Coordinates of C-alpha atoms and ligand atoms in Angstrom, one line a residue:
Chain H
M1 CA 18.1 17.1 -11.0
G2 CA 20.7 15.8 -13.9
K3 CA 22.0 18.7 -15.4
N4 CA 22.5 17.0 -19.3
A5 CA 19.5 14.9 -18.7
S6 CA 17.0 14.3 -21.2
L7 CA 13.6 15.4 -20.2
L8 CA 12.3 11.8 -19.9
Q9 CA 14.4 8.6 -20.1
V10 CA 13.2 5.1 -20.8
R11 CA 16.1 2.6 -19.9
G12 CA 15.4 -1.0 -20.9
I13 CA 12.0 -1.4 -19.9
T14 CA 10.3 -4.6 -20.4
K15 CA 6.6 -5.4 -19.5
I16 CA 5.5 -8.9 -19.6
F17 CA 1.3 -9.4 -18.8
S18 CA 0.0 -12.7 -17.4
K19 CA 3.7 -13.8 -16.8
G20 CA 4.2 -17.4 -16.3
T21 CA 0.6 -18.3 -17.7
V22 CA -0.4 -19.5 -21.2
D23 CA -1.3 -16.2 -21.9
E24 CA 1.9 -14.4 -21.1
V25 CA 2.7 -11.8 -23.6
T26 CA 5.8 -9.3 -23.8
A27 CA 4.3 -6.0 -24.6
L28 CA 7.7 -4.1 -24.4
D29 CA 10.8 -5.8 -24.9
D30 CA 13.9 -4.0 -23.2
V31 CA 12.9 -0.7 -24.9
S32 CA 14.7 2.3 -24.1
L33 CA 14.0 6.1 -25.3
D34 CA 15.2 9.3 -24.8
V35 CA 12.7 12.1 -25.1
N36 CA 14.2 15.7 -25.2
A37 CA 12.7 19.0 -24.5
E38 CA 10.0 20.2 -27.1
D39 CA 10.1 16.9 -29.1
Y40 CA 6.9 16.3 -30.8
I41 CA 7.1 12.4 -31.1
T42 CA 4.5 10.2 -33.1
I43 CA 4.5 6.9 -32.8
I44 CA 3.6 4.3 -35.2
G45 CA 2.9 0.8 -35.1
S46 CA 0.4 -2.2 -35.8
N47 CA -2.1 -3.2 -33.6
G48 CA -0.5 -5.1 -29.9
A49 CA 2.9 -3.5 -31.0
G50 CA 3.2 -2.1 -27.7
K51 CA 2.5 1.3 -28.0
T52 CA -0.3 2.0 -25.4
T53 CA 1.8 -0.2 -23.2
L54 CA 4.9 2.2 -23.1
L55 CA 2.6 5.2 -22.3
N56 CA 0.9 3.2 -19.6
V57 CA 4.5 2.2 -18.2
I58 CA 5.6 6.2 -18.5
A59 CA 2.4 7.4 -16.8
G60 CA 2.6 4.8 -14.2
I61 CA -0.7 2.6 -14.6
F62 CA 1.5 -0.3 -14.1
P63 CA 5.1 -1.3 -12.8
P64 CA 7.7 -2.7 -15.4
E65 CA 9.2 -6.1 -14.8
E66 CA 12.5 -4.4 -15.7
G67 CA 14.3 -0.9 -16.5
E68 CA 13.6 2.6 -15.3
V69 CA 11.5 5.6 -16.2
L70 CA 13.3 8.9 -15.1
I71 CA 11.8 12.5 -15.6
N72 CA 14.3 15.5 -15.4
G73 CA 16.9 12.7 -13.9
D74 CA 14.9 11.9 -11.2
D75 CA 14.0 8.1 -10.8
I76 CA 10.0 7.8 -10.9
T77 CA 9.9 4.1 -11.9
K78 CA 8.7 3.1 -8.6
L79 CA 6.0 6.2 -8.0
P80 CA 2.5 5.5 -8.2
E81 CA 0.5 6.9 -10.8
H82 CA -1.4 9.7 -8.9
R83 CA 1.7 10.7 -7.4
R84 CA 3.7 11.5 -10.8
A85 CA 0.7 12.8 -12.3
R86 CA 2.3 16.6 -11.9
Y87 CA 4.4 15.6 -14.5
F88 CA 2.0 14.2 -17.3
G89 CA -0.9 15.1 -19.2
R90 CA -2.8 12.4 -21.1
V91 CA -5.5 12.1 -23.2
H92 CA -6.9 8.7 -24.3
Q93 CA -8.8 7.3 -27.3
D94 CA -12.3 7.2 -25.4
P95 CA -13.2 11.0 -24.1
K96 CA -14.9 9.6 -21.5
I97 CA -11.9 8.1 -19.6
G98 CA -10.3 11.7 -19.4
T99 CA -13.3 13.2 -18.0
G100 CA -15.5 13.2 -15.1
A101 CA -19.2 12.4 -16.7
K102 CA -21.1 13.5 -13.5
L103 CA -19.4 17.0 -13.0
T104 CA -19.8 20.1 -14.9
I105 CA -17.4 21.5 -16.9
E106 CA -15.9 24.0 -14.7
E107 CA -15.5 21.4 -12.0
N108 CA -13.9 19.5 -14.5
L109 CA -11.2 21.7 -15.5
A110 CA -10.7 22.7 -11.8
F111 CA -10.0 19.3 -10.7
A112 CA -7.7 19.2 -13.7
L113 CA -6.0 22.4 -12.9
L114 CA -4.9 21.4 -9.5
R115 CA -2.9 18.4 -11.1
G116 CA -0.2 17.3 -9.1
Q117 CA -0.6 20.0 -6.2
R118 CA -2.4 19.6 -2.9
R119 CA -5.9 19.4 -2.8
G120 CA -7.0 21.5 0.3
L121 CA -10.2 23.2 1.8
K122 CA -10.4 26.1 -0.4
A123 CA -13.1 26.4 -2.8
A124 CA -12.5 24.6 -5.8
I125 CA -14.2 27.2 -8.3
N126 CA -13.9 31.0 -7.8
E127 CA -14.5 33.8 -9.8
Q128 CA -11.0 34.1 -11.1
R129 CA -10.6 30.2 -12.1
R130 CA -13.9 30.4 -13.7
E131 CA -12.2 33.5 -15.9
L132 CA -9.4 31.6 -16.7
F133 CA -11.6 28.3 -17.7
R134 CA -13.4 31.0 -20.3
S135 CA -10.7 32.4 -21.9
T136 CA -9.1 29.0 -21.9
L137 CA -12.0 27.6 -23.7
A138 CA -12.9 30.5 -25.7
P139 CA -10.5 29.9 -28.4
L140 CA -11.6 26.3 -28.9
G141 CA -14.7 28.0 -30.9
L142 CA -17.3 25.2 -29.5
G143 CA -19.1 27.6 -27.5
L144 CA -18.3 25.6 -24.2
E145 CA -17.0 28.8 -22.5
S146 CA -20.7 29.8 -21.9
R147 CA -21.8 26.6 -20.8
L148 CA -19.2 26.1 -18.0
D149 CA -22.1 24.5 -15.5
A150 CA -23.2 22.1 -18.0
F151 CA -22.3 18.5 -17.2
V152 CA -19.8 17.1 -19.0
G153 CA -22.1 13.5 -19.8
T154 CA -24.5 15.5 -21.8
L155 CA -21.9 16.6 -24.0
S156 CA -21.3 15.2 -27.6
S157 CA -18.0 13.2 -27.6
G158 CA -16.1 16.1 -29.8
Q159 CA -16.7 18.2 -27.1
R160 CA -16.2 15.8 -24.6
Q161 CA -12.5 15.3 -25.9
S162 CA -11.8 19.0 -26.4
I163 CA -12.7 19.3 -22.4
A164 CA -10.2 16.4 -22.1
L165 CA -7.5 18.3 -24.0
T166 CA -7.9 21.2 -22.0
M167 CA -7.9 19.2 -18.8
A168 CA -4.6 17.5 -19.9
T169 CA -3.0 20.5 -20.9
I170 CA -4.5 23.4 -18.7
S171 CA -1.4 22.8 -16.1
N172 CA 1.4 22.8 -18.4
P173 CA 2.3 19.2 -18.2
T174 CA 5.9 18.6 -18.5
L175 CA 5.3 15.7 -21.2
L176 CA 2.0 15.2 -23.1
L177 CA 0.6 12.0 -23.7
L178 CA -1.3 11.4 -26.4
D179 CA -3.0 7.6 -27.4
E180 CA -4.9 8.0 -30.7
H181 CA -7.1 11.0 -29.2
V182 CA -9.1 11.6 -32.5
A183 CA -9.5 7.8 -33.5
N184 CA -13.1 7.5 -32.2
L185 CA -14.1 10.8 -33.2
D186 CA -15.9 11.5 -36.7
P187 CA -14.1 13.1 -39.2
R188 CA -15.3 16.8 -39.1
T189 CA -14.8 16.9 -35.0
A190 CA -11.6 14.7 -35.0
Q191 CA -9.9 17.5 -37.2
I192 CA -11.6 20.3 -35.0
V193 CA -9.4 18.6 -31.7
F194 CA -6.7 17.3 -33.7
D195 CA -6.1 21.3 -34.8
L196 CA -6.9 22.2 -31.4
T197 CA -4.1 19.8 -29.9
E198 CA -1.9 21.4 -32.7
M199 CA -2.4 25.0 -31.5
I200 CA -1.8 24.0 -27.9
V201 CA 1.3 22.2 -28.2
Q202 CA 2.7 24.6 -30.9
R203 CA 1.7 27.6 -28.4
E204 CA 2.8 26.1 -25.1
K205 CA 5.8 24.7 -26.3
L206 CA 4.9 21.4 -25.2
T207 CA 6.8 18.0 -25.3
T208 CA 4.3 15.8 -26.9
M209 CA 4.2 11.7 -27.5
M210 CA 1.4 11.4 -30.1
I211 CA 0.1 7.5 -31.0
T212 CA -1.1 7.5 -34.3
H213 CA -2.5 4.9 -36.4
N214 CA -1.7 6.3 -39.8
M215 CA 1.7 6.5 -41.7
E216 CA 1.1 9.4 -43.3
C217 CA -0.3 11.4 -39.9
A218 CA 2.5 10.4 -38.4
L219 CA 4.7 11.3 -41.3
K220 CA 3.0 14.9 -41.4
Y221 CA 3.1 15.9 -37.9
G222 CA 5.6 16.3 -35.2
N223 CA 9.3 16.5 -35.2
R224 CA 10.4 13.0 -34.6
L225 CA 9.3 9.2 -35.7
I226 CA 9.0 6.3 -33.7
M227 CA 8.3 2.9 -35.1
M228 CA 7.3 0.2 -32.8
H229 CA 7.0 -3.3 -33.6
R230 CA 6.3 -6.6 -31.0
G231 CA 7.5 -4.6 -28.2
K232 CA 10.5 -2.8 -29.6
I233 CA 11.3 0.5 -31.2
I234 CA 12.7 -0.3 -34.5
V235 CA 12.8 3.0 -36.3
D236 CA 13.7 6.4 -34.6
I237 CA 13.5 9.2 -37.2
G238 CA 14.6 13.1 -36.5
Q239 CA 13.2 15.9 -37.7
E240 CA 15.4 16.4 -40.7
D241 CA 15.4 12.5 -42.2
K242 CA 11.6 13.1 -41.8
Q243 CA 11.1 16.0 -43.6
K244 CA 12.4 14.1 -46.6
L245 CA 10.9 10.7 -46.1
A246 CA 7.8 9.5 -48.1
I247 CA 5.7 6.4 -47.2
N248 CA 7.4 4.0 -49.2
D249 CA 10.5 4.9 -47.2
L250 CA 9.0 4.6 -44.2
I251 CA 7.9 1.2 -45.0
N252 CA 11.1 0.2 -46.5
A253 CA 12.8 1.3 -42.9
F254 CA 9.9 -0.8 -41.2
E255 CA 10.9 -3.9 -43.4
Q256 CA 14.6 -3.5 -43.1
A257 CA 14.2 -3.1 -39.6
A258 CA 11.8 -5.4 -38.5
G259 CA 13.1 -8.4 -41.4
E260 CA 9.1 -9.0 -42.3
K261 CA 7.0 -7.3 -44.5
L262 CA 4.2 -4.8 -43.2
V263 CA 1.1 -6.2 -43.1
D264 CA -1.0 -3.7 -41.1
E265 CA -3.9 -2.4 -44.0
A266 CA -4.6 0.2 -41.7
I267 CA -1.8 1.6 -41.2
L268 CA -0.5 1.1 -45.2
L269 CA -3.5 2.1 -47.2
S270 CA -5.5 4.8 -44.9
R271 CA -4.7 8.1 -46.0
C272 CA -4.3 10.7 -43.5
E273 CA -7.6 12.9 -43.1
L274 CA -6.2 15.5 -40.7
Chain R
M1 CA -52.3 18.7 20.1
D2 CA -54.5 17.3 17.1
A3 CA -53.6 13.9 15.0
V4 CA -52.0 15.5 12.3
G5 CA -50.0 18.1 14.3
V6 CA -48.6 15.0 16.2
I7 CA -48.1 12.9 13.2
L8 CA -46.3 15.9 11.4
G9 CA -43.9 16.6 14.3
F10 CA -43.0 13.3 15.2
S11 CA -41.8 13.1 11.2
S12 CA -40.2 16.5 11.6
Y13 CA -38.3 14.9 14.2
E14 CA -37.5 11.4 13.0
G15 CA -36.9 13.0 9.5
L16 CA -34.2 15.1 10.7
V17 CA -32.2 12.4 12.5
F18 CA -32.9 9.8 9.9
G19 CA -32.2 12.4 7.3
L20 CA -28.6 12.3 8.8
V21 CA -28.4 8.4 8.2
A22 CA -29.7 9.3 4.6
I23 CA -27.1 11.7 3.9
G24 CA -24.4 9.2 4.9
V25 CA -25.9 6.7 2.6
Y26 CA -26.0 9.3 0.5
L27 CA -22.3 10.2 0.4
T28 CA -21.4 6.7 0.1
L29 CA -23.7 5.7 -2.4
R30 CA -24.1 8.9 -5.1
V31 CA -21.2 10.8 -4.1
L32 CA -18.6 8.0 -3.8
A33 CA -20.5 5.4 -5.6
F34 CA -19.6 2.8 -2.9
P35 CA -22.2 1.2 -1.4
D36 CA -21.8 0.6 1.8
L37 CA -23.8 -1.9 4.3
T38 CA -21.6 -0.9 7.5
V39 CA -24.2 1.5 8.3
D40 CA -26.2 -0.8 10.5
G41 CA -23.3 -1.5 12.6
S42 CA -22.1 2.0 12.8
Y43 CA -25.4 3.4 13.6
T44 CA -25.5 1.3 17.0
L45 CA -22.2 1.8 17.2
G46 CA -22.9 5.5 18.0
G47 CA -26.0 4.8 19.9
A48 CA -23.8 2.2 22.0
T49 CA -20.6 4.5 22.3
S50 CA -22.4 7.4 23.9
A51 CA -24.7 5.5 26.0
V52 CA -22.0 3.9 27.9
L53 CA -20.0 7.4 28.2
I54 CA -23.0 8.8 29.6
V55 CA -23.7 6.3 31.9
K56 CA -20.3 6.6 33.2
G57 CA -21.0 10.1 34.0
F58 CA -19.3 12.0 30.7
N59 CA -21.1 15.0 29.6
P60 CA -23.6 14.4 26.7
L61 CA -21.9 16.5 24.1
V62 CA -18.9 14.2 24.6
G63 CA -20.9 11.2 24.2
I64 CA -21.9 12.8 20.9
I65 CA -18.5 13.6 19.7
A66 CA -17.1 10.1 20.7
A67 CA -20.2 8.3 18.8
L68 CA -19.0 10.9 15.9
V69 CA -15.2 9.5 16.2
A70 CA -16.1 5.9 16.5
G71 CA -18.4 6.1 13.5
L72 CA -15.2 8.0 11.3
C73 CA -13.0 4.6 12.4
A74 CA -15.6 2.3 11.4
G75 CA -15.9 4.2 8.3
I76 CA -12.2 4.2 7.6
I77 CA -11.7 0.1 8.6
T78 CA -14.5 -0.5 5.7
A79 CA -12.6 1.7 3.1
V80 CA -9.3 0.3 4.1
L81 CA -10.4 -3.5 3.9
N82 CA -11.9 -2.3 0.2
T83 CA -8.7 -0.3 -1.0
K84 CA -6.1 -1.8 0.7
L85 CA -7.2 -5.5 0.9
R86 CA -9.2 -5.2 -2.2
L87 CA -12.4 -6.6 -0.6
P88 CA -15.5 -5.8 -2.8
A89 CA -17.0 -2.8 -1.1
L90 CA -20.3 -5.0 -0.5
L91 CA -18.4 -7.4 1.4
A92 CA -16.4 -5.2 3.2
G93 CA -19.6 -3.5 4.3
I94 CA -21.2 -6.9 5.1
L95 CA -18.2 -7.9 7.5
M96 CA -18.2 -4.8 9.3
M97 CA -21.9 -4.9 9.9
V98 CA -21.5 -8.2 11.4
G99 CA -18.1 -8.0 13.3
L100 CA -19.7 -4.1 14.8
Y101 CA -22.5 -6.4 16.3
S102 CA -20.1 -8.3 18.6
V103 CA -18.1 -5.1 19.2
N104 CA -21.4 -3.2 20.4
L105 CA -22.0 -5.8 22.5
R106 CA -18.8 -5.5 24.1
I107 CA -19.0 -1.8 23.9
M108 CA -22.2 -1.8 26.2
G109 CA -21.5 -5.0 27.9
G110 CA -24.9 -6.5 27.3
A111 CA -28.1 -5.9 24.9
N112 CA -29.2 -2.5 26.0
V113 CA -27.8 0.1 28.2
S114 CA -30.6 2.5 29.8
L115 CA -30.6 6.2 29.7
L116 CA -33.4 6.7 31.8
R117 CA -32.1 8.6 34.7
E118 CA -29.2 10.0 32.8
P119 CA -28.9 13.5 31.8
T120 CA -29.1 13.5 27.6
I121 CA -28.3 16.4 25.2
F122 CA -32.0 17.4 25.3
D123 CA -32.1 18.0 28.8
Q124 CA -29.6 20.0 28.4
A125 CA -30.9 22.1 25.4
G126 CA -34.1 22.2 27.4
G127 CA -32.6 23.8 30.5
L128 CA -30.7 26.2 28.0
L129 CA -34.1 27.2 26.5
G130 CA -36.4 26.7 29.4
I131 CA -38.5 24.0 28.1
G132 CA -39.8 20.8 29.3
S133 CA -36.9 18.1 28.0
N134 CA -39.7 15.7 26.9
T135 CA -41.6 17.8 24.4
I136 CA -41.7 17.1 20.8
G137 CA -41.0 20.6 19.9
L138 CA -37.5 20.1 22.0
S139 CA -36.5 17.2 19.8
I140 CA -37.1 19.3 16.7
I141 CA -35.1 21.6 17.4
V142 CA -32.2 19.9 18.6
A143 CA -32.5 17.7 15.9
L144 CA -32.9 20.9 13.6
L145 CA -29.8 22.6 14.8
I146 CA -27.7 19.2 14.4
V147 CA -29.0 18.8 10.9
V148 CA -28.5 22.3 9.9
I149 CA -24.5 22.5 11.1
V150 CA -24.2 19.4 9.4
L151 CA -25.6 20.3 6.1
L152 CA -23.8 23.5 6.2
I153 CA -20.4 21.9 6.6
L154 CA -21.3 19.3 4.2
N155 CA -22.3 22.0 1.6
W156 CA -19.3 23.7 2.1
F157 CA -17.0 20.8 2.2
L158 CA -18.0 19.4 -1.0
R159 CA -17.0 22.0 -2.8
T160 CA -13.6 22.5 -1.8
E161 CA -11.0 21.3 -3.6
L162 CA -10.8 17.9 -1.5
G163 CA -14.1 17.6 -1.6
L164 CA -14.4 18.0 -5.5
G165 CA -11.9 15.2 -5.4
L166 CA -14.5 13.2 -3.5
R167 CA -17.0 13.7 -5.8
A168 CA -14.6 13.2 -9.0
T169 CA -13.4 9.6 -7.5
G170 CA -17.4 8.4 -7.6
D171 CA -17.7 9.7 -11.0
N172 CA -14.4 8.4 -12.6
E173 CA -11.1 7.0 -11.0
E174 CA -9.2 6.5 -13.8
M175 CA -9.3 10.2 -14.1
V176 CA -8.8 11.4 -10.7
R177 CA -5.6 9.2 -10.7
G178 CA -4.2 10.2 -13.9
L179 CA -4.9 14.1 -12.5
G180 CA -2.9 13.2 -9.6
S181 CA -5.4 12.8 -6.9
D182 CA -5.2 9.1 -4.4
T183 CA -8.4 7.8 -5.0
N184 CA -7.8 5.6 -2.3
K185 CA -7.6 8.5 0.0
N186 CA -10.5 10.2 -1.0
L187 CA -12.4 6.6 -0.7
I188 CA -11.4 6.3 2.9
L189 CA -12.1 9.8 3.9
G190 CA -15.7 9.8 2.2
V191 CA -16.5 6.5 3.9
S192 CA -15.5 7.5 6.7
I193 CA -17.3 10.9 7.1
A194 CA -20.4 9.1 5.9
N195 CA -20.3 6.5 8.9
G196 CA -19.5 9.5 11.4
L197 CA -22.7 10.9 10.9
V198 CA -24.6 7.7 10.6
A199 CA -23.5 7.2 14.1
L200 CA -24.0 10.8 15.3
A201 CA -27.7 10.1 14.4
G202 CA -27.4 7.1 16.3
S203 CA -26.4 8.8 19.3
V204 CA -28.6 11.4 19.2
V205 CA -31.6 8.9 18.9
A206 CA -30.3 6.7 21.8
Q207 CA -30.4 10.0 23.8
A208 CA -33.9 10.8 22.5
Q209 CA -35.5 7.3 23.0
G210 CA -33.5 6.8 26.7
F211 CA -31.7 3.8 25.8
A212 CA -29.0 2.0 23.6
D213 CA -30.0 -0.9 21.8
V214 CA -27.7 -3.8 19.9
G215 CA -30.6 -4.0 17.4
M216 CA -31.3 -0.4 16.9
G217 CA -29.4 -0.1 13.9
I218 CA -31.3 -3.0 12.1
G219 CA -32.4 -1.7 8.6
M220 CA -30.9 1.4 8.7
V221 CA -29.3 1.2 5.3
V222 CA -32.5 0.4 3.5
M223 CA -33.9 2.9 5.6
G224 CA -31.5 5.5 4.3
L225 CA -31.2 4.4 1.1
A226 CA -35.2 4.6 0.7
S227 CA -34.9 8.0 1.9
V228 CA -32.5 9.0 -1.0
I229 CA -34.6 7.6 -3.4
I230 CA -37.7 9.1 -2.5
G231 CA -35.7 12.3 -2.3
E232 CA -34.4 11.8 -6.0
T233 CA -37.4 10.8 -7.5
L234 CA -39.8 13.5 -5.6
F235 CA -37.2 16.3 -6.2
N236 CA -35.3 15.8 -9.2
P237 CA -32.3 17.6 -7.5
R238 CA -29.1 19.1 -9.0
G239 CA -26.0 20.3 -7.2
V240 CA -24.6 19.3 -4.3
A241 CA -26.9 21.3 -1.8
G242 CA -30.2 20.3 -4.0
L243 CA -29.2 16.4 -3.5
L244 CA -28.3 16.9 0.3
L245 CA -31.9 18.4 0.9
A246 CA -33.3 16.1 -1.6
G247 CA -31.8 13.4 1.1
I248 CA -33.3 15.2 4.2
S249 CA -36.7 15.8 2.4
G250 CA -36.8 11.8 1.2
A251 CA -36.3 11.0 4.9
F252 CA -38.9 13.1 6.3
I253 CA -41.4 11.8 4.0
Y254 CA -40.2 8.0 4.4
R255 CA -40.9 9.0 8.3
L256 CA -44.1 10.8 7.4
I257 CA -45.7 7.3 5.5
I258 CA -44.3 4.9 8.3
T259 CA -46.0 7.2 11.1
I260 CA -49.2 7.3 9.0
A261 CA -49.0 3.6 8.3
L262 CA -48.7 2.8 11.8
R263 CA -51.5 5.3 12.8
L264 CA -53.8 3.7 10.5
G265 CA -53.3 0.5 12.6
L266 CA -50.3 -1.6 10.7
A267 CA -48.1 -3.5 13.1
P268 CA -44.2 -2.2 13.7
G269 CA -43.5 -5.8 12.1
D270 CA -44.9 -4.9 8.5
L271 CA -42.8 -2.0 8.4
K272 CA -40.1 -3.5 7.0
L273 CA -42.3 -4.6 3.8
I274 CA -43.9 -1.2 3.7
T275 CA -40.0 0.3 2.9
A276 CA -39.3 -2.6 0.8
L277 CA -42.5 -1.7 -1.2
L278 CA -41.4 2.1 -0.9
V279 CA -38.1 1.6 -2.5
I280 CA -39.0 -0.1 -5.1
A281 CA -42.1 2.1 -6.0
A282 CA -39.9 5.1 -5.8
M283 CA -37.5 3.4 -8.2
A284 CA -39.8 1.9 -10.6
V285 CA -41.5 5.1 -10.9
P286 CA -39.2 6.9 -12.9
Y287 CA -38.5 3.8 -14.8
I288 CA -42.1 3.6 -15.8
K289 CA -42.6 7.3 -16.9
K290 CA -39.8 7.0 -19.4
K291 CA -41.2 3.9 -20.7
I292 CA -44.4 5.6 -21.2
R293 CA -42.8 8.4 -23.3
H294 CA -40.6 5.7 -24.9
E295 CA -37.5 7.1 -23.7
W296 CA -34.0 5.3 -23.6
I297 CA -33.4 3.8 -20.5
P298 CA -30.0 2.4 -19.1
P299 CA -29.9 -1.3 -17.8
A300 CA -29.8 -1.4 -13.7
E301 CA -26.3 -1.6 -11.8
R302 CA -25.5 -4.8 -11.0
W303 CA -23.7 -4.0 -7.5
Ligands
LIG401 N1 -3.6 -4.8 -19.1 C1 -3.2 -5.8 -20.0 N2 -3.3 -7.0 -19.6 C2 -2.9 -8.1 -20.4 N3 -2.2 -7.7 -21.6 C3 -2.3 -6.6 -22.2 C4 -2.7 -5.4 -21.5 N4 -2.2 -4.4 -21.9 C5 -2.1 -4.7 -22.9 N5 -1.5 -5.9 -23.4 C6 -0.9 -6.7 -24.3 O1 -0.3 -6.3 -24.8 C7 0.4 -6.0 -25.9 C8 0.8 -4.6 -26.2 O2 -0.9 -3.8 -26.0 P1 -0.8 -2.3 -26.8 O3 -2.1 -1.9 -26.1 O4 0.2 -1.5 -26.1 O5 -0.8 -2.3 -28.2 P2 -0.5 -0.8 -28.9 O6 0.6 -0.7 -30.1 O7 -1.1 -0.1 -28.4 O8 -1.9 -1.6 -30.3 P3 -3.2 -0.7 -30.6 O9 -2.5 -0.1 -31.9 O10 -4.2 -1.9 -31.1 O11 -3.8 0.4 -29.6 C9 -0.6 -6.9 -26.7 O12 -0.9 -7.9 -26.9 C10 -2.0 -6.5 -25.9 O13 -2.8 -8.0 -25.8
LIG402 MG1 -2.9 1.3 -28.2

């Protein structure tokens, strides 16, 4: 472990899809980024900017064409997804991705509890673990702690995303990766899940990267803001500057860095409802 | 014994041994969502392996264990074809089924091996219990013993951390990888266990009927499928234990229907059609029930 290394180092990552065909896209173009412990980074950018691809490369869903990913100074670029999962908790836009519908709540949590650990021939669920699950779910205020044996497929999408968030955080990940994880929920549920996220991130002091589609939210939350555009990080603002910034400043920063007008109305116009 | 007794006794024995096949199919199809057609081949593989070993003078128990191991290996190969060489699961299973046909012929050195004058586990058990080895009661006891052991082990295993990983893999592979478990390994382990059980059943049946035959596995996948579906339709089970028991019960009811059909004078050649009709009925009944209640029904799977 490198002593002074950042928690996560992304070095010169290039990711090209469908290389050598007419569909070739450079989703990440020589991207570098240092994430420090307890950073809470909001990531913003228009559709297709490469935000999800960046998280996918970090999590190891697919290998990059070029560059390295280091965690605590260790090169994990070549590790398959399941062998680096112990570092990452992740919540996707779609609650279905992060949970198992045909398993019960307690089975889902028991499976998530052992993220990155050896899974052996001990009972997956015992009374002690159940107690842990109840006390983890109770603060959510959704009553899920009394429904441990309900199948997750029968839950509402808000409840299900809350389970997904709990699963991502229950075994203290080195880095929490959130990809527009409340975007598919109705406003009220989105608020609940988002508040939960804030609560867990603050309480556990989790280092977090959160993609959002909304400038106002990106400014309001977190202590660092990154803007992506056409596969590059074009703006990277720390806590102090971020607090002084208004949306208009952010738009100016973008247009200066990108050398073009920001045209994505979803990013520009929508209010942060959270 | 009266006719009802005979029918029930015979169906119980068959339900138990073919229940092992049903449990194998349940493991691949329902637990792992891996439609595996290796079964026809691995069932015969189990029968062939143990028959040849017994003829060579090995203890019948050794024959059974060797059959189990052979089935485990067949399952590993099927799953490796799918996970490492990326063949579609259905194709991997079909290829294995076809390939195993030749392998089984080679193992037996011909189309069949007779066990008529050889010792079997039934003789051994009969000797231990002091019952004649050709009674249906003894067959039931031996089959029951094996099934109970298998069910207890599976019921325990599927609730362990590792077993939960298998069930999660059949549910949501993306989630499983994201939580640090290797879906390929899980599939290999699960398909392997399933085919081990199927081969075990083949070995028991070969010893019960006194021969192994290269065609003895034909139709086993469909029979296992029929049992699983009948069990699910009738008992609507929940949880690991319920599903396992439903598989065995489904096999019993399936064999009961088949035995009665034969008694009623249908020819053995008609049984395939009966089986097909049973599966169709068992699958269509829940659909029709829901339709009548105007419930929403998801479209059928396409694999
Ligand atoms: N698996 C893939 N196969 C092929 N192309 C892909 C794949 N994933 C992403 N891309 C392409 O890479 C580019 C970046 O996509 P990405 O999903 O990272 O964008 P994003 O910033 O997350 O956008 P959004 O805000 O719409 O989620 C897009 O052009 C997309 O079409
Ligand atoms: Mg995205």
